[in-house]
PDB file of C-alpha atoms in Angstrom:
ATOM      1  CA  MET A 177     148.733  95.118  96.524  1.00 36.00           C
ATOM      2  CA  THR A 178     148.142  98.292  98.402  1.00 41.00           C
ATOM      3  CA  GLY A 179     148.843 101.812  98.281  1.00 47.00           C
ATOM      4  CA  ARG A 180     151.508 101.471 101.411  1.00 70.00           C
ATOM      5  CA  ILE A 181     155.034 100.272 100.924  1.00 84.00           C
ATOM      6  CA  LEU A 182     156.817  98.553 104.104  1.00 90.00           C
ATOM      7  CA  TYR A 183     159.374 101.406 106.096  1.00 93.00           C
ATOM      8  CA  GLY A 184     162.676 101.297 104.458  1.00 94.00           C
ATOM      9  CA  TYR A 185     161.862 101.112 100.870  1.00 94.00           C
ATOM     10  CA  ARG A 186     160.692 103.117  98.296  1.00 91.00           C
ATOM     11  CA  MET A 187     159.237 102.275  94.682  1.00 87.00           C
ATOM     12  CA  GLU A 188     161.166 102.839  91.676  1.00 84.00           C
ATOM     13  CA  LYS A 189     159.785 102.022  87.679  1.00 77.00           C
ATOM     14  CA  GLY A 190     157.440  99.842  89.633  1.00 76.00           C
ATOM     15  CA  ILE A 191     160.070  97.754  91.887  1.00 85.00           C
ATOM     16  CA  ALA A 192     160.593  98.137  95.047  1.00 87.00           C
ATOM     17  CA  VAL A 193     164.119  99.184  95.953  1.00 92.00           C
ATOM     18  CA  VAL A 194     166.011  99.727  99.618  1.00 94.00           C
ATOM     19  CA  GLU A 195     165.197 103.645 100.603  1.00 94.00           C
ATOM     20  CA  GLN A 196     169.083 104.574 101.656  1.00 94.00           C
ATOM     21  CA  THR A 197     167.985 106.955 104.992  1.00 95.00           C
ATOM     22  CA  GLU A 198     164.789 104.708 106.069  1.00 95.00           C
ATOM     23  CA  GLY A 199     166.933 101.168 105.228  1.00 95.00           C
ATOM     24  CA  LEU A 200     169.623 102.684 107.687  1.00 96.00           C
ATOM     25  CA  TYR A 201     167.530 103.308 110.468  1.00 96.00           C
ATOM     26  CA  VAL A 202     166.219  99.716 109.943  1.00 96.00           C
ATOM     27  CA  GLN A 203     168.909  98.167 110.457  1.00 96.00           C
ATOM     28  CA  LYS A 204     170.234 100.373 113.103  1.00 96.00           C
ATOM     29  CA  LEU A 205     166.701  99.721 114.815  1.00 96.00           C
ATOM     30  CA  PHE A 206     167.772  95.380 114.645  1.00 96.00           C
ATOM     31  CA  ASP A 207     170.967  96.512 115.545  1.00 96.00           C
ATOM     32  CA  ASP A 208     170.255  98.326 118.689  1.00 95.00           C
ATOM     33  CA  TYR A 209     167.643  95.881 119.965  1.00 94.00           C
ATOM     34  CA  ILE A 210     169.831  92.986 119.909  1.00 94.00           C
ATOM     35  CA  ASN A 211     172.536  94.776 121.345  1.00 94.00           C
ATOM     36  CA  GLY A 212     170.345  95.198 124.320  1.00 92.00           C
ATOM     37  CA  ILE A 213     168.420  98.293 123.890  1.00 92.00           C
ATOM     38  CA  PRO A 214     164.588  97.885 125.179  1.00 89.00           C
ATOM     39  CA  GLN A 215     161.939  98.222 122.349  1.00 87.00           C
ATOM     40  CA  TYR A 216     160.462 101.337 124.040  1.00 87.00           C
ATOM     41  CA  LYS A 217     164.067 102.970 124.038  1.00 91.00           C
ATOM     42  CA  LEU A 218     164.880 102.166 120.345  1.00 93.00           C
ATOM     43  CA  LEU A 219     162.833 105.551 119.126  1.00 92.00           C
ATOM     44  CA  PRO A 220     164.280 107.901 120.984  1.00 92.00           C
ATOM     45  CA  GLU A 221     167.777 106.320 120.412  1.00 93.00           C
ATOM     46  CA  LEU A 222     167.100 106.577 116.837  1.00 94.00           C
ATOM     47  CA  ILE A 223     166.046 110.371 116.971  1.00 93.00           C
ATOM     48  CA  GLN A 224     169.214 111.223 118.456  1.00 93.00           C
ATOM     49  CA  TYR A 225     170.994 109.452 116.223  1.00 94.00           C
ATOM     50  CA  ALA A 226     169.728 110.987 113.407  1.00 93.00           C
ATOM     51  CA  GLU A 227     169.954 114.690 115.006  1.00 93.00           C
ATOM     52  CA  LYS A 228     173.624 113.692 115.695  1.00 92.00           C
ATOM     53  CA  LYS A 229     174.070 112.361 111.949  1.00 91.00           C
ATOM     54  CA  GLN A 230     172.083 115.492 110.855  1.00 93.00           C
ATOM     55  CA  LEU A 231     169.706 113.124 108.695  1.00 93.00           C
ATOM     56  CA  PRO A 232     165.854 113.512 108.504  1.00 92.00           C
ATOM     57  CA  LEU A 233     163.814 112.473 111.464  1.00 92.00           C
ATOM     58  CA  PRO A 234     161.971 109.114 111.192  1.00 91.00           C
ATOM     59  CA  THR A 235     158.537 108.866 110.340  1.00 89.00           C
ATOM     60  CA  ILE A 236     157.625 106.206 112.231  1.00 89.00           C
ATOM     61  CA  LYS A 237     155.889 105.977 115.521  1.00 85.00           C
ATOM     62  CA  SER A 238     157.112 103.938 118.885  1.00 81.00           C
ATOM     63  CA  SER A 239     153.882 101.837 118.275  1.00 78.00           C
ATOM     64  CA  TYR A 240     155.088 100.508 115.130  1.00 84.00           C
ATOM     65  CA  MET A 241     158.574  98.702 116.760  1.00 88.00           C
ATOM     66  CA  LYS A 242     156.776  95.522 117.432  1.00 84.00           C
ATOM     67  CA  THR A 243     155.413  95.286 113.584  1.00 84.00           C
ATOM     68  CA  LEU A 244     158.983  96.398 112.375  1.00 92.00           C
ATOM     69  CA  LEU A 245     161.066  93.926 114.415  1.00 92.00           C
ATOM     70  CA  THR A 246     158.441  90.974 113.613  1.00 88.00           C
ATOM     71  CA  ASN A 247     158.315  91.295 109.613  1.00 88.00           C
ATOM     72  CA  PRO A 248     160.027  88.728 107.980  1.00 89.00           C
ATOM     73  CA  LYS A 249     159.892  90.794 104.507  1.00 89.00           C
ATOM     74  CA  TYR A 250     162.503  92.377 106.017  1.00 94.00           C
ATOM     75  CA  MET A 251     164.533  89.270 105.427  1.00 92.00           C
ATOM     76  CA  GLY A 252     163.926  89.436 101.299  1.00 89.00           C
ATOM     77  CA  ASP A 253     160.775  88.007  99.422  1.00 83.00           C
ATOM     78  CA  SER A 254     159.369  88.026  96.042  1.00 78.00           C
ATOM     79  CA  LEU A 255     158.504  91.984  96.192  1.00 82.00           C
ATOM     80  CA  TYR A 256     160.940  93.485  98.608  1.00 89.00           C
ATOM     81  CA  PRO A 257     165.073  92.933  98.499  1.00 92.00           C
ATOM     82  CA  GLN A 258     166.665  91.592 101.915  1.00 94.00           C
ATOM     83  CA  LEU A 259     167.436  94.778 104.461  1.00 95.00           C
ATOM     84  CA  ILE A 260     168.114  92.236 107.306  1.00 95.00           C
ATOM     85  CA  SER A 261     170.134  89.108 107.235  1.00 94.00           C
ATOM     86  CA  LYS A 262     168.300  85.964 108.373  1.00 91.00           C
ATOM     87  CA  ASP A 263     170.766  85.472 111.346  1.00 92.00           C
ATOM     88  CA  VAL A 264     169.811  88.648 112.704  1.00 93.00           C
ATOM     89  CA  PHE A 265     166.171  88.762 112.077  1.00 92.00           C
ATOM     90  CA  LEU A 266     166.120  85.500 114.067  1.00 91.00           C
ATOM     91  CA  LYS A 267     168.538  86.409 116.562  1.00 91.00           C
ATOM     92  CA  ALA A 268     165.899  89.759 116.926  1.00 91.00           C
ATOM     93  CA  GLN A 269     163.158  87.065 117.746  1.00 88.00           C
ATOM     94  CA  GLU A 270     164.695  84.976 119.945  1.00 88.00           C
ATOM     95  CA  ILE A 271     165.584  88.015 122.453  1.00 89.00           C
ATOM     96  CA  ARG A 272     162.079  88.829 121.864  1.00 85.00           C
ATOM     97  CA  GLU A 273     160.754  85.875 123.029  1.00 80.00           C
ATOM     98  CA  LYS A 274     163.373  85.276 125.756  1.00 82.00           C
ATOM     99  CA  ARG A 275     161.981  88.583 127.051  1.00 79.00           C
ATOM    100  CA  LEU A 276     158.316  87.630 126.818  1.00 73.00           C
ATOM    101  CA  LYS A 277     159.011  84.458 128.807  1.00 70.00           C
ATOM    102  CA  LYS A 278     160.254  87.230 131.458  1.00 69.00           C
ATOM    103  CA  ILE A 279     157.047  88.626 132.067  1.00 59.00           C
ATOM    104  CA  GLY A 280     154.843  85.451 131.674  1.00 53.00           C
ATOM    105  CA  LYS A 281     153.841  85.549 127.966  1.00 49.00           C
ATOM    106  CA  ASP A 282     155.974  82.411 126.821  1.00 47.00           C
ATOM    107  CA  ASP A 283     152.957  79.898 126.333  1.00 45.00           C
ATOM    108  CA  VAL A 284     151.351  81.024 123.575  1.00 47.00           C
ATOM    109  CA  TYR A 285     153.369  80.060 120.500  1.00 47.00           C
ATOM    110  CA  THR A 286     156.442  77.899 118.908  1.00 47.00           C
ATOM    111  CA  SER A 287     159.479  80.425 118.911  1.00 49.00           C
ATOM    112  CA  LEU A 288     160.209  82.031 115.452  1.00 48.00           C
ATOM    113  CA  ALA A 289     163.127  80.138 115.552  1.00 47.00           C
ATOM    114  CA  ASP A 290     162.205  77.095 116.931  1.00 49.00           C
ATOM    115  CA  GLN A 291     159.545  77.258 114.042  1.00 46.00           C
ATOM    116  CA  GLU A 292     162.336  77.364 110.819  1.00 47.00           C
ATOM    117  CA  LYS A 293     162.047  73.380 111.773  1.00 52.00           C
ATOM    118  CA  PHE A 294     158.548  72.303 110.493  1.00 75.00           C
ATOM    119  CA  PHE A 295     157.447  71.979 106.918  1.00 79.00           C
ATOM    120  CA  LEU A 296     154.809  73.674 107.381  1.00 87.00           C
ATOM    121  CA  LYS A 297     156.383  77.188 108.046  1.00 81.00           C
ATOM    122  CA  ASP A 298     155.343  80.165 105.917  1.00 81.00           C
ATOM    123  CA  MET A 299     152.923  77.677 104.168  1.00 90.00           C
ATOM    124  CA  LEU A 300     149.850  78.121 105.894  1.00 93.00           C
ATOM    125  CA  VAL A 301     147.856  81.521 105.007  1.00 93.00           C
ATOM    126  CA  CYS A 302     144.790  82.536 106.770  1.00 93.00           C
ATOM    127  CA  GLY A 303     141.640  82.509 104.414  1.00 93.00           C
ATOM    128  CA  GLU A 304     140.226  85.102 106.594  1.00 89.00           C
ATOM    129  CA  CYS A 305     142.275  87.988 107.347  1.00 87.00           C
ATOM    130  CA  GLY A 306     145.326  86.999 104.898  1.00 88.00           C
ATOM    131  CA  ARG A 307     148.193  86.256 107.974  1.00 86.00           C
ATOM    132  CA  GLU A 308     150.238  83.410 108.145  1.00 88.00           C
ATOM    133  CA  TYR A 309     149.509  80.801 110.375  1.00 90.00           C
ATOM    134  CA  LYS A 310     151.956  79.996 113.184  1.00 86.00           C
ATOM    135  CA  ARG A 311     152.411  76.746 115.488  1.00 84.00           C
ATOM    136  CA  TYR A 312     150.990  76.968 118.991  1.00 81.00           C
ATOM    137  CA  LYS A 313     151.233  75.173 121.736  1.00 74.00           C
ATOM    138  CA  ARG A 314     147.978  74.385 123.807  1.00 72.00           C
ATOM    139  CA  LYS A 315     146.857  72.403 126.628  1.00 67.00           C
ATOM    140  CA  ILE A 316     144.837  69.267 126.656  1.00 63.00           C
ATOM    141  CA  GLY A 317     143.291  68.479 129.818  1.00 62.00           C
ATOM    142  CA  ARG A 318     145.549  69.235 132.689  1.00 64.00           C
ATOM    143  CA  LYS A 319     148.673  67.681 131.990  1.00 61.00           C
ATOM    144  CA  LYS A 320     148.987  66.880 128.031  1.00 64.00           C
ATOM    145  CA  LYS A 321     149.765  69.456 125.722  1.00 68.00           C
ATOM    146  CA  ALA A 322     149.609  69.513 121.903  1.00 73.00           C
ATOM    147  CA  PHE A 323     150.999  71.715 119.217  1.00 80.00           C
ATOM    148  CA  LEU A 324     148.410  73.368 116.570  1.00 87.00           C
ATOM    149  CA  TRP A 325     148.731  75.705 113.917  1.00 90.00           C
ATOM    150  CA  ASP A 326     146.635  79.269 114.129  1.00 89.00           C
ATOM    151  CA  CYS A 327     146.256  82.397 112.568  1.00 89.00           C
ATOM    152  CA  ALA A 328     148.754  84.742 113.915  1.00 82.00           C
ATOM    153  CA  LYS A 329     146.179  87.257 114.426  1.00 80.00           C
ATOM    154  CA  HIS A 330     144.205  84.552 116.122  1.00 73.00           C
ATOM    155  CA  ILE A 331     145.435  85.739 119.680  1.00 60.00           C
ATOM    156  CA  SER A 332     147.200  89.598 120.025  1.00 51.00           C
ATOM    157  CA  ASN A 333     147.229  89.369 123.242  1.00 49.00           C
ATOM    158  CA  LYS A 334     146.020  87.080 126.494  1.00 50.00           C
ATOM    159  CA  SER A 335     142.623  89.013 126.849  1.00 51.00           C
ATOM    160  CA  ARG A 336     141.398  88.975 122.847  1.00 57.00           C
ATOM    161  CA  ILE A 337     140.623  87.186 119.924  1.00 62.00           C
ATOM    162  CA  ASP A 338     141.526  89.116 116.508  1.00 74.00           C
ATOM    163  CA  CYS A 339     140.238  86.354 114.275  1.00 84.00           C
ATOM    164  CA  ARG A 340     138.185  83.358 115.081  1.00 86.00           C
ATOM    165  CA  ASN A 341     139.626  81.334 111.662  1.00 91.00           C
ATOM    166  CA  ILE A 342     140.104  77.484 112.869  1.00 93.00           C
ATOM    167  CA  HIS A 343     143.720  76.064 113.801  1.00 91.00           C
ATOM    168  CA  VAL A 344     144.840  72.652 112.083  1.00 94.00           C
ATOM    169  CA  THR A 345     147.379  70.017 112.709  1.00 91.00           C
ATOM    170  CA  GLU A 346     150.401  69.073 110.664  1.00 90.00           C
ATOM    171  CA  GLU A 347     148.646  65.894 110.455  1.00 92.00           C
ATOM    172  CA  GLN A 348     145.354  66.930 108.938  1.00 95.00           C
ATOM    173  CA  VAL A 349     147.611  69.046 106.337  1.00 96.00           C
ATOM    174  CA  SER A 350     149.772  66.100 105.037  1.00 94.00           C
ATOM    175  CA  TYR A 351     146.429  63.917 105.676  1.00 95.00           C
ATOM    176  CA  GLY A 352     144.804  65.966 102.435  1.00 96.00           C
ATOM    177  CA  PHE A 353     147.777  66.238 100.611  1.00 96.00           C
ATOM    178  CA  MET A 354     148.057  62.518 100.545  1.00 96.00           C
ATOM    179  CA  ILE A 355     144.536  62.250  99.179  1.00 96.00           C
ATOM    180  CA  ILE A 356     145.152  64.725  96.506  1.00 96.00           C
ATOM    181  CA  LEU A 357     148.369  63.482  94.773  1.00 96.00           C
ATOM    182  CA  ASN A 358     147.388  60.006  94.700  1.00 96.00           C
ATOM    183  CA  ARG A 359     144.279  61.327  92.710  1.00 94.00           C
ATOM    184  CA  LEU A 360     146.751  63.616  90.377  1.00 94.00           C
ATOM    185  CA  ILE A 361     148.868  60.356  89.626  1.00 94.00           C
ATOM    186  CA  GLN A 362     145.784  58.400  88.518  1.00 92.00           C
ATOM    187  CA  ASN A 363     145.106  61.792  86.520  1.00 91.00           C
ATOM    188  CA  PRO A 364     147.659  64.408  85.955  1.00 90.00           C
ATOM    189  CA  ASP A 365     145.279  66.127  83.787  1.00 87.00           C
ATOM    190  CA  ILE A 366     143.650  67.650  87.071  1.00 88.00           C
ATOM    191  CA  LEU A 367     147.057  69.890  87.296  1.00 86.00           C
ATOM    192  CA  THR A 368     146.034  72.010  84.312  1.00 79.00           C
ATOM    193  CA  MET A 369     143.850  74.729  84.017  1.00 64.00           C
ATOM    194  CA  PRO A 370     143.104  77.290  81.349  1.00 57.00           C
ATOM    195  CA  LEU A 371     144.627  80.651  82.164  1.00 50.00           C
ATOM    196  CA  LYS A 372     145.894  81.910  78.826  1.00 45.00           C
ATOM    197  CA  LYS A 373     142.379  84.028  78.772  1.00 45.00           C
ATOM    198  CA  GLU A 374     143.128  85.621  81.697  1.00 49.00           C
ATOM    199  CA  PHE A 375     146.785  86.376  81.202  1.00 48.00           C
ATOM    200  CA  ILE A 376     145.622  88.248  77.968  1.00 46.00           C
ATOM    201  CA  LYS A 377     143.385  90.114  79.697  1.00 48.00           C
ATOM    202  CA  GLU A 378     145.833  91.305  82.140  1.00 52.00           C
ATOM    203  CA  SER A 379     148.647  91.742  79.694  1.00 57.00           C
ATOM    204  CA  THR A 380     146.581  94.676  77.794  1.00 61.00           C
ATOM    205  CA  ARG A 381     145.422  96.444  81.360  1.00 67.00           C
ATOM    206  CA  TYR A 382     149.497  96.358  82.130  1.00 60.00           C
ATOM    207  CA  LYS A 383     149.994  98.023  78.912  1.00 68.00           C
ATOM    208  CA  GLY A 384     147.264 100.672  79.180  1.00 70.00           C
ATOM    209  CA  VAL A 385     148.287 101.373  83.110  1.00 69.00           C
ATOM    210  CA  ASP A 386     152.247 101.555  81.708  1.00 72.00           C
ATOM    211  CA  ARG A 387     150.959 104.525  79.141  1.00 75.00           C
ATOM    212  CA  GLU A 388     149.219 106.999  81.894  1.00 74.00           C
ATOM    213  CA  ILE A 389     152.378 106.561  84.050  1.00 72.00           C
ATOM    214  CA  LYS A 390     154.450 107.432  81.189  1.00 75.00           C
ATOM    215  CA  LYS A 391     151.934 110.369  80.231  1.00 73.00           C
ATOM    216  CA  MET A 392     152.400 111.664  83.966  1.00 71.00           C
ATOM    217  CA  GLU A 393     156.540 111.509  84.229  1.00 70.00           C
ATOM    218  CA  SER A 394     156.833 113.310  80.337  1.00 73.00           C
ATOM    219  CA  GLY A 395     154.085 115.998  81.998  1.00 70.00           C
ATOM    220  CA  GLU A 396     151.291 115.519  78.978  1.00 70.00           C
ATOM    221  CA  LEU A 397     149.037 114.596  82.355  1.00 68.00           C
ATOM    222  CA  GLU A 398     148.248 116.338  85.701  1.00 69.00           C
ATOM    223  CA  TYR A 399     148.647 114.077  88.776  1.00 65.00           C
ATOM    224  CA  ASP A 400     149.843 114.192  92.654  1.00 68.00           C
ATOM    225  CA  GLN A 401     152.311 111.728  94.004  1.00 69.00           C
ATOM    226  CA  GLN A 402     149.761 109.620  95.287  1.00 72.00           C
ATOM    227  CA  GLU A 403     148.104 108.828  92.466  1.00 71.00           C
ATOM    228  CA  LEU A 404     151.240 108.147  90.875  1.00 69.00           C
ATOM    229  CA  LEU A 405     152.493 105.920  93.148  1.00 72.00           C
ATOM    230  CA  GLN A 406     149.013 103.894  93.051  1.00 74.00           C
ATOM    231  CA  LEU A 407     149.427 103.296  89.978  1.00 71.00           C
ATOM    232  CA  VAL A 408     153.520 102.315  90.016  1.00 73.00           C
ATOM    233  CA  LEU A 409     152.350  99.666  92.479  1.00 74.00           C
ATOM    234  CA  LYS A 410     149.218  98.552  90.069  1.00 67.00           C
ATOM    235  CA  ARG A 411     151.617  98.721  87.320  1.00 67.00           C
ATOM    236  CA  ALA A 412     154.414  96.264  89.597  1.00 69.00           C
ATOM    237  CA  ALA A 413     151.285  93.733  90.561  1.00 64.00           C
ATOM    238  CA  LEU A 414     150.326  93.727  86.838  1.00 58.00           C
ATOM    239  CA  LYS A 415     153.580  92.677  85.574  1.00 61.00           C
ATOM    240  CA  TYR A 416     154.100  90.272  88.006  1.00 53.00           C
ATOM    241  CA  LEU A 417     151.163  88.861  87.237  1.00 53.00           C
ATOM    242  CA  ASN A 418     152.051  88.834  83.511  1.00 54.00           C
ATOM    243  CA  THR A 419     155.165  86.602  84.476  1.00 52.00           C
ATOM    244  CA  GLN A 420     153.141  83.545  85.765  1.00 53.00           C
ATOM    245  CA  GLU A 421     152.126  82.480  82.244  1.00 54.00           C
ATOM    246  CA  ASN A 422     155.862  81.432  82.058  1.00 59.00           C
ATOM    247  CA  THR A 423     155.533  80.081  85.183  1.00 68.00           C
ATOM    248  CA  TYR A 424     152.561  78.428  84.830  1.00 74.00           C
ATOM    249  CA  ASP A 425     153.604  76.471  81.834  1.00 75.00           C
ATOM    250  CA  TYR A 426     157.306  75.815  83.660  1.00 76.00           C
ATOM    251  CA  TYR A 427     155.791  73.956  86.361  1.00 82.00           C
ATOM    252  CA  THR A 428     152.894  72.583  84.984  1.00 85.00           C
ATOM    253  CA  GLN A 429     155.437  70.600  83.140  1.00 86.00           C
ATOM    254  CA  LYS A 430     157.778  69.619  85.576  1.00 87.00           C
ATOM    255  CA  LEU A 431     154.987  68.425  88.406  1.00 91.00           C
ATOM    256  CA  CYS A 432     153.343  66.407  85.448  1.00 90.00           C
ATOM    257  CA  GLY A 433     156.708  64.900  84.672  1.00 90.00           C
ATOM    258  CA  ARG A 434     157.175  63.897  88.547  1.00 91.00           C
ATOM    259  CA  LEU A 435     153.787  62.497  88.549  1.00 93.00           C
ATOM    260  CA  GLU A 436     154.834  59.974  85.703  1.00 90.00           C
ATOM    261  CA  GLN A 437     157.721  58.640  88.098  1.00 91.00           C
ATOM    262  CA  MET A 438     155.109  58.264  90.973  1.00 91.00           C
ATOM    263  CA  SER A 439     152.921  55.248  92.346  1.00 88.00           C
ATOM    264  CA  SER A 440     150.648  54.948  95.016  1.00 89.00           C
ATOM    265  CA  VAL A 441     151.690  57.392  97.870  1.00 90.00           C
ATOM    266  CA  THR A 442     151.330  55.948 101.369  1.00 91.00           C
ATOM    267  CA  LYS A 443     153.364  57.874 103.339  1.00 91.00           C
ATOM    268  CA  PHE A 444     153.764  61.480 103.523  1.00 93.00           C
ATOM    269  CA  ASP A 445     157.140  63.245 102.289  1.00 92.00           C
ATOM    270  CA  GLU A 446     157.819  66.567 102.975  1.00 90.00           C
ATOM    271  CA  GLN A 447     160.137  66.490 100.267  1.00 89.00           C
ATOM    272  CA  VAL A 448     157.155  65.948  97.966  1.00 93.00           C
ATOM    273  CA  PHE A 449     154.752  68.423  99.486  1.00 94.00           C
ATOM    274  CA  LYS A 450     157.162  71.674  99.173  1.00 89.00           C
ATOM    275  CA  GLU A 451     158.068  70.221  95.313  1.00 91.00           C
ATOM    276  CA  PHE A 452     154.361  70.691  94.789  1.00 94.00           C
ATOM    277  CA  ILE A 453     152.821  73.369  96.984  1.00 94.00           C
ATOM    278  CA  GLU A 454     153.268  77.230  97.331  1.00 90.00           C
ATOM    279  CA  LYS A 455     151.015  77.563 100.171  1.00 93.00           C
ATOM    280  CA  VAL A 456     147.820  75.999 101.633  1.00 96.00           C
ATOM    281  CA  ILE A 457     144.909  78.467 102.641  1.00 96.00           C
ATOM    282  CA  VAL A 458     142.956  77.561 105.977  1.00 96.00           C
ATOM    283  CA  HIS A 459     138.934  78.028 105.488  1.00 96.00           C
ATOM    284  CA  LYS A 460     136.795  78.254 108.862  1.00 94.00           C
ATOM    285  CA  GLU A 461     134.422  75.929 106.667  1.00 95.00           C
ATOM    286  CA  ASN A 462     137.080  73.144 107.985  1.00 95.00           C
ATOM    287  CA  ALA A 463     138.477  73.082 104.518  1.00 97.00           C
ATOM    288  CA  LEU A 464     141.994  73.568 102.864  1.00 97.00           C
ATOM    289  CA  THR A 465     142.739  74.628  99.856  1.00 97.00           C
ATOM    290  CA  TYR A 466     146.299  73.593  98.248  1.00 96.00           C
ATOM    291  CA  VAL A 467     147.891  75.901  95.789  1.00 93.00           C
ATOM    292  CA  PHE A 468     150.358  74.132  93.764  1.00 92.00           C
ATOM    293  CA  LYS A 469     153.550  75.684  92.441  1.00 87.00           C
ATOM    294  CA  ASN A 470     151.962  76.043  88.687  1.00 85.00           C
ATOM    295  CA  GLY A 471     148.776  78.044  90.555  1.00 84.00           C
ATOM    296  CA  LYS A 472     146.131  75.328  90.372  1.00 89.00           C
ATOM    297  CA  GLU A 473     144.088  75.247  93.467  1.00 91.00           C
ATOM    298  CA  ILE A 474     142.503  72.349  95.159  1.00 94.00           C
ATOM    299  CA  ARG A 475     140.083  72.613  97.840  1.00 96.00           C
ATOM    300  CA  MET A 476     139.933  69.606 100.485  1.00 96.00           C
ATOM    301  CA  PRO A 477     137.453  69.342 103.589  1.00 96.00           C
ATOM    302  CA  ILE A 478     139.453  68.356 106.565  1.00 94.00           C
ATOM    303  CA  LYS A 479     139.401  65.092 107.795  1.00 84.00           C
TER     304      LYS A 479
END
């Protein structure tokens, strides 16, 4: 975790919660955008709104608008509570894509609304920069086109490449999964792993960080706000990790039980893939790491 929290939220006892004023601003930005206000006018409109309501002025910059309007975390995830509904978020993406198309920048990727239809949505992660992979349209020859999955940072605009990781196809990901699944059916023990010592170590670290925070809050230790924020974020990360021991036991038992019901797999099944896999990491060395629901990682060369 980084020391910065997403605009619209604040940390409270190690948990991200909606910051009332900033959260209101985020919701207004999305509402204004889907109601026709251009991106470059959003911040001036928001400042006028804040002045009229006698609220603190927003601390974000115009250059942050694109990042804010396209960040799916506002729909809620494991760290952040939902601030924007899925319908509103997807509507904003649809409007943005139409505007890009109007100025000739529509031939790069599959729309976010359309990406919801594909089984790799939110599943592929770049092993170089950590960004998600998106489905892009590519030309092969003069007429033929193909859809590939590339790092979202691969093309920031038509003239610059920001991440040089490889692209992958849905067929490559599904083929690798089928090979692994058949190995697991033959030997389910591959799915187990010794994590207990790691959890004990992290649990000890959590207790130490928690004690330090309590000393700061009681006045026993001197501190500044940034130092406290860093420790609170660290405690939240450690607390989350400590919950993974129960998650590991639960999913290991569940997945091994599922494997006992299966025979050799010859056809890819999207539902089975999502049942077993948490995410897939793409490596520039032409390999994929399949991360299972219980945390087990299995690396496979791309074929």
